[in-house]
Short mmCIF file of C-alpha atoms in Angstrom, two decimals:
data_model
loop_
_atom_site.label_atom_id
_atom_site.label_comp_id
_atom_site.label_asym_id
_atom_site.label_seq_id
_atom_site.Cartn_x
_atom_site.Cartn_y
_atom_site.Cartn_z
CA MET A 19 -61.22 25.98 -148.30
CA LEU A 20 -64.61 25.41 -146.67
CA ALA A 21 -66.24 24.78 -150.03
CA GLY A 22 -63.66 22.14 -150.90
CA PHE A 23 -64.18 20.44 -147.53
CA LEU A 24 -67.94 20.32 -148.03
CA TRP A 25 -67.43 18.99 -151.56
CA LEU A 26 -65.38 16.10 -150.14
CA LEU A 27 -68.10 15.30 -147.61
CA ALA A 28 -70.93 15.44 -150.17
CA PRO A 29 -70.66 11.80 -151.42
CA ALA A 30 -70.73 10.44 -147.87
CA ALA A 31 -73.77 12.55 -147.01
CA VAL A 32 -75.61 11.39 -150.12
CA ALA A 33 -74.87 7.76 -149.31
CA GLN A 34 -76.09 8.17 -145.74
CA ALA A 35 -79.24 9.92 -146.97
CA ALA A 36 -80.00 7.03 -149.30
CA ALA A 37 -79.47 4.48 -146.51
CA ALA A 38 -81.52 6.36 -143.88
CA PRO A 39 -85.15 5.23 -143.36
CA ALA A 40 -87.90 7.60 -144.45
CA GLY A 41 -89.06 10.05 -141.80
CA LEU A 42 -85.81 10.04 -139.80
CA PRO A 43 -83.54 13.11 -139.68
CA LEU A 44 -80.56 13.13 -142.02
CA PRO A 45 -77.42 12.06 -140.13
CA LEU A 46 -74.33 14.21 -140.62
CA PRO A 47 -70.82 12.74 -140.70
CA ARG A 48 -68.44 13.42 -137.82
CA VAL A 49 -64.79 14.27 -138.32
CA GLN A 50 -62.56 13.45 -135.37
CA VAL A 51 -58.83 14.01 -134.90
CA GLY A 52 -57.22 12.70 -131.75
CA VAL A 53 -53.91 11.80 -130.14
CA ASP A 54 -53.82 8.65 -128.06
CA ALA A 55 -51.11 7.28 -125.82
CA ALA A 56 -48.66 4.86 -127.45
CA THR A 57 -48.87 1.31 -126.16
CA SER A 58 -45.73 -0.17 -127.76
CA PRO A 59 -42.24 0.97 -128.81
CA GLN A 60 -43.19 0.43 -132.46
CA GLU A 61 -45.95 3.04 -132.18
CA VAL A 62 -43.51 5.51 -130.61
CA ALA A 63 -41.02 4.93 -133.46
CA THR A 64 -43.76 5.43 -136.05
CA SER A 65 -44.86 8.68 -134.40
CA LEU A 66 -41.27 9.96 -134.38
CA GLN A 67 -40.85 9.07 -138.05
CA ILE A 68 -44.02 10.99 -138.94
CA LEU A 69 -42.73 13.97 -136.93
CA VAL A 70 -39.40 13.88 -138.76
CA ILE A 71 -41.14 13.65 -142.16
CA LEU A 72 -43.37 16.64 -141.36
CA THR A 73 -40.32 18.61 -140.20
CA VAL A 74 -38.44 17.82 -143.42
CA LEU A 75 -41.46 18.84 -145.51
CA SER A 76 -41.68 22.17 -143.68
CA LEU A 77 -37.98 22.76 -144.40
CA ALA A 78 -38.23 21.70 -148.04
CA PRO A 79 -38.13 25.28 -149.43
CA ALA A 80 -34.98 26.04 -147.43
CA LEU A 81 -33.38 22.78 -148.58
CA LEU A 82 -34.24 23.63 -152.18
CA VAL A 83 -32.61 27.04 -151.83
CA LEU A 84 -29.47 26.02 -149.93
CA THR A 85 -28.55 22.72 -151.58
CA THR A 86 -29.30 23.43 -155.24
CA SER A 87 -28.45 25.99 -157.89
CA PHE A 88 -31.56 28.04 -157.07
CA THR A 89 -29.71 30.64 -154.97
CA ARG A 90 -27.29 31.69 -157.69
CA ILE A 91 -29.96 31.75 -160.40
CA VAL A 92 -32.58 33.78 -158.55
CA VAL A 93 -30.02 36.32 -157.26
CA VAL A 94 -28.60 36.88 -160.76
CA LEU A 95 -32.09 37.30 -162.23
CA GLY A 96 -32.84 39.84 -159.51
CA PHE A 97 -29.68 41.73 -160.47
CA VAL A 98 -30.81 41.78 -164.10
CA ARG A 99 -34.11 43.39 -163.18
CA SER A 100 -32.42 45.91 -160.88
CA ALA A 101 -29.86 46.81 -163.56
CA LEU A 102 -32.61 47.41 -166.09
CA GLY A 103 -34.47 49.57 -163.60
CA THR A 104 -37.86 48.20 -164.66
CA GLN A 105 -39.19 48.03 -161.09
CA GLN A 106 -41.59 45.04 -161.13
CA ALA A 107 -41.12 43.90 -164.74
CA PRO A 108 -40.76 40.99 -164.92
CA PRO A 109 -42.70 40.32 -161.69
CA ASN A 110 -41.38 38.20 -158.85
CA GLN A 111 -43.54 35.22 -159.82
CA VAL A 112 -41.96 35.11 -163.27
CA LEU A 113 -38.41 35.38 -161.92
CA VAL A 114 -38.95 32.70 -159.29
CA GLY A 115 -40.67 30.43 -161.82
CA LEU A 116 -37.81 30.84 -164.30
CA ALA A 117 -35.31 30.20 -161.51
CA LEU A 118 -37.14 26.99 -160.55
CA ILE A 119 -37.20 25.74 -164.15
CA LEU A 120 -33.48 26.43 -164.59
CA THR A 121 -32.81 24.77 -161.22
CA PHE A 122 -34.63 21.62 -162.35
CA PHE A 123 -32.58 21.65 -165.54
CA VAL A 124 -29.22 22.08 -163.78
CA MET A 125 -30.00 19.60 -161.01
CA ALA A 126 -31.56 16.92 -163.25
CA PRO A 127 -28.34 14.81 -163.55
CA VAL A 128 -27.88 14.92 -159.77
CA TRP A 129 -31.47 13.94 -159.05
CA ASN A 130 -31.28 11.14 -161.63
CA GLN A 131 -28.29 9.71 -159.78
CA VAL A 132 -30.10 9.99 -156.45
CA ASN A 133 -33.12 8.24 -157.94
CA ALA A 134 -31.06 5.42 -159.48
CA GLN A 135 -28.64 4.86 -156.60
CA ALA A 136 -30.85 5.46 -153.55
CA LEU A 137 -34.57 6.00 -154.11
CA GLN A 138 -35.41 3.12 -156.44
CA PRO A 139 -33.38 0.51 -154.48
CA TYR A 140 -35.03 1.75 -151.27
CA LEU A 141 -38.54 1.48 -152.76
CA ALA A 142 -37.69 -2.01 -154.02
CA GLY A 143 -36.69 -3.05 -150.50
CA GLN A 144 -33.04 -3.58 -151.41
CA LEU A 145 -31.75 -0.88 -149.04
CA ASP A 146 -32.68 0.26 -145.58
CA GLN A 147 -33.44 3.89 -144.82
CA GLY A 148 -30.00 4.78 -143.44
CA THR A 149 -28.12 3.28 -146.39
CA ALA A 150 -30.44 4.99 -148.87
CA LEU A 151 -29.86 8.38 -147.24
CA ALA A 152 -26.10 7.83 -147.26
CA ARG A 153 -26.17 6.98 -150.97
CA ALA A 154 -28.40 9.97 -151.75
CA GLU A 155 -25.91 12.33 -150.14
CA VAL A 156 -23.05 11.32 -152.45
CA PRO A 157 -24.24 12.92 -155.75
CA LEU A 158 -25.55 16.00 -153.93
CA ARG A 159 -22.28 16.46 -152.02
CA ASP A 160 -20.26 16.07 -155.23
CA PHE A 161 -22.33 18.77 -156.94
CA MET A 162 -22.02 21.20 -154.04
CA LEU A 163 -18.29 20.62 -153.66
CA ARG A 164 -17.70 21.41 -157.34
CA GLN A 165 -19.27 24.84 -156.81
CA THR A 166 -17.73 25.56 -153.39
CA ARG A 167 -14.48 27.40 -152.75
CA GLU A 168 -11.85 25.78 -150.57
CA LYS A 169 -11.63 28.94 -148.45
CA ASP A 170 -15.31 28.66 -147.55
CA LEU A 171 -14.95 24.98 -146.68
CA ALA A 172 -11.92 25.75 -144.50
CA LEU A 173 -13.93 28.44 -142.69
CA PHE A 174 -16.59 26.01 -141.47
CA VAL A 175 -14.15 23.15 -140.86
CA ASN A 176 -12.14 25.40 -138.54
CA ALA A 177 -15.28 26.84 -136.93
CA ALA A 178 -16.52 23.33 -136.14
CA ALA A 179 -13.06 22.29 -134.85
CA LEU A 180 -13.03 19.26 -137.13
CA PRO A 181 -9.85 17.40 -138.10
CA GLN A 182 -8.40 18.11 -141.51
CA PRO A 183 -10.28 15.89 -143.99
CA GLU A 184 -8.23 13.62 -146.19
CA LYS A 185 -10.79 13.46 -149.03
CA PRO A 186 -14.05 15.24 -149.94
CA ALA A 187 -16.13 12.30 -148.73
CA ASP A 188 -14.90 12.99 -145.18
CA LEU A 189 -16.63 16.38 -145.10
CA PRO A 190 -19.97 16.25 -143.24
CA MET A 191 -23.04 17.84 -144.76
CA GLN A 192 -23.26 20.42 -141.94
CA VAL A 193 -19.99 21.83 -143.30
CA VAL A 194 -20.67 21.44 -147.02
CA VAL A 195 -24.12 23.09 -147.07
CA PRO A 196 -23.23 26.47 -145.46
CA ALA A 197 -19.95 26.65 -147.40
CA PHE A 198 -21.86 25.99 -150.61
CA ALA A 199 -24.43 28.68 -149.72
CA ILE A 200 -21.91 31.50 -149.22
CA SER A 201 -19.94 30.42 -152.29
CA GLU A 202 -23.12 30.62 -154.35
CA LEU A 203 -23.84 34.11 -153.04
CA LYS A 204 -20.34 35.32 -153.93
CA THR A 205 -20.57 33.84 -157.43
CA ALA A 206 -24.02 35.37 -157.94
CA PHE A 207 -22.78 38.82 -156.90
CA GLN A 208 -19.81 38.53 -159.26
CA LEU A 209 -22.14 37.75 -162.15
CA GLY A 210 -24.46 40.56 -161.09
CA PHE A 211 -21.59 43.06 -161.09
CA VAL A 212 -20.67 42.11 -164.66
CA ILE A 213 -24.31 42.51 -165.70
CA TYR A 214 -24.52 45.95 -164.10
CA ILE A 215 -21.53 47.47 -165.98
CA PRO A 216 -23.14 48.24 -169.40
CA PHE A 217 -26.28 49.65 -167.80
CA ILE A 218 -24.24 51.90 -165.50
CA VAL A 219 -22.40 53.22 -168.57
CA ILE A 220 -25.73 54.08 -170.21
CA ASP A 221 -26.92 55.87 -167.06
CA MET A 222 -23.68 57.88 -166.87
CA VAL A 223 -23.83 58.88 -170.55
CA VAL A 224 -27.48 59.96 -170.30
CA ALA A 225 -26.91 61.88 -167.05
CA THR A 226 -23.86 63.67 -168.49
CA THR A 227 -25.71 64.55 -171.68
CA LEU A 228 -28.71 65.97 -169.82
CA MET A 229 -26.46 68.00 -167.54
CA SER A 230 -24.52 69.45 -170.48
CA MET A 231 -27.84 70.45 -172.10
CA GLY A 232 -28.97 72.16 -168.90
CA MET A 233 -31.88 69.76 -168.40
CA MET A 234 -31.04 69.04 -164.76
CA MET A 235 -34.71 68.85 -163.69
CA LEU A 236 -35.40 65.90 -166.02
CA PRO A 237 -34.79 62.53 -164.27
CA PRO A 238 -32.03 60.65 -166.13
CA MET A 239 -33.74 57.33 -165.37
CA MET A 240 -36.71 58.34 -167.51
CA ILE A 241 -34.44 58.79 -170.55
CA SER A 242 -32.02 55.92 -169.94
CA LEU A 243 -34.66 53.26 -169.33
CA PRO A 244 -35.75 52.92 -172.99
CA PHE A 245 -32.12 52.79 -174.10
CA LYS A 246 -31.31 50.06 -171.58
CA ILE A 247 -34.31 47.99 -172.63
CA LEU A 248 -33.37 48.49 -176.29
CA LEU A 249 -29.79 47.37 -175.65
CA PHE A 250 -30.98 44.34 -173.66
CA VAL A 251 -33.35 43.28 -176.45
CA MET A 252 -30.85 43.88 -179.26
CA VAL A 253 -28.17 41.66 -177.68
CA ASP A 254 -30.78 39.02 -176.72
CA GLY A 255 -30.11 39.61 -173.04
CA TRP A 256 -32.14 36.79 -171.54
CA HIS A 257 -30.38 34.28 -173.77
CA LEU A 258 -26.97 35.61 -172.71
CA VAL A 259 -27.89 35.66 -169.02
CA VAL A 260 -29.21 32.09 -169.03
CA GLN A 261 -26.25 30.91 -171.10
CA SER A 262 -23.82 32.49 -168.63
CA LEU A 263 -25.68 30.96 -165.70
CA LEU A 264 -25.63 27.46 -167.16
CA ALA A 265 -21.94 27.79 -168.08
CA SER A 266 -21.06 28.92 -164.55
CA PHE A 267 -21.98 25.53 -163.04
CA ARG A 268 -19.19 23.02 -163.09
#
């Protein structure tokens, strides 16, 4: 961090050294960060906009998790590793990276619509900020509603004491996002349960065989792990898992 900062200051120091007269000490640049009092309403509005932008950027990971397909994908991949019993293989970085790549693939049509309908017109000056945000919500809300169960939506509509919506567009985002999140968790756990079944069968067969042979001191996991990995490789497990994940999104 410090080395990078000094590297950024190096060109300025060299320029000042070249401009300084011979015999005088080398001047060092000064970095100053300050907060001054606003003198107009426009400056206050600009400061508030910067504060909102920084807040949104700090919440970007949470928004990525709760408004996209990332939750379902990363939970299912975690179930796959737990069912295999391979501890840290593949490592967390690999699982999260694969989940991000699959999330970009699944969400690409939605983000393309947001870019065409909201972002590009806003950058071209054809829309104001409020209208652009309203247009950007439409494709994202449609995607989340396709994956969300009506029971989960009803839960948050009743909890917020909102009137019964006549159409999906009447649902506010503060209702759609949490309903989508718990629906994604339920779907991910359903997929994880299906993934667990064949590996549980292998564990039961190995444990029963070892017990019948009187080898009760030998851990069944040590014997079943190679068989589970062999089964997963023979059926091309990663292909089947990713195919099932992609097919689960409507």
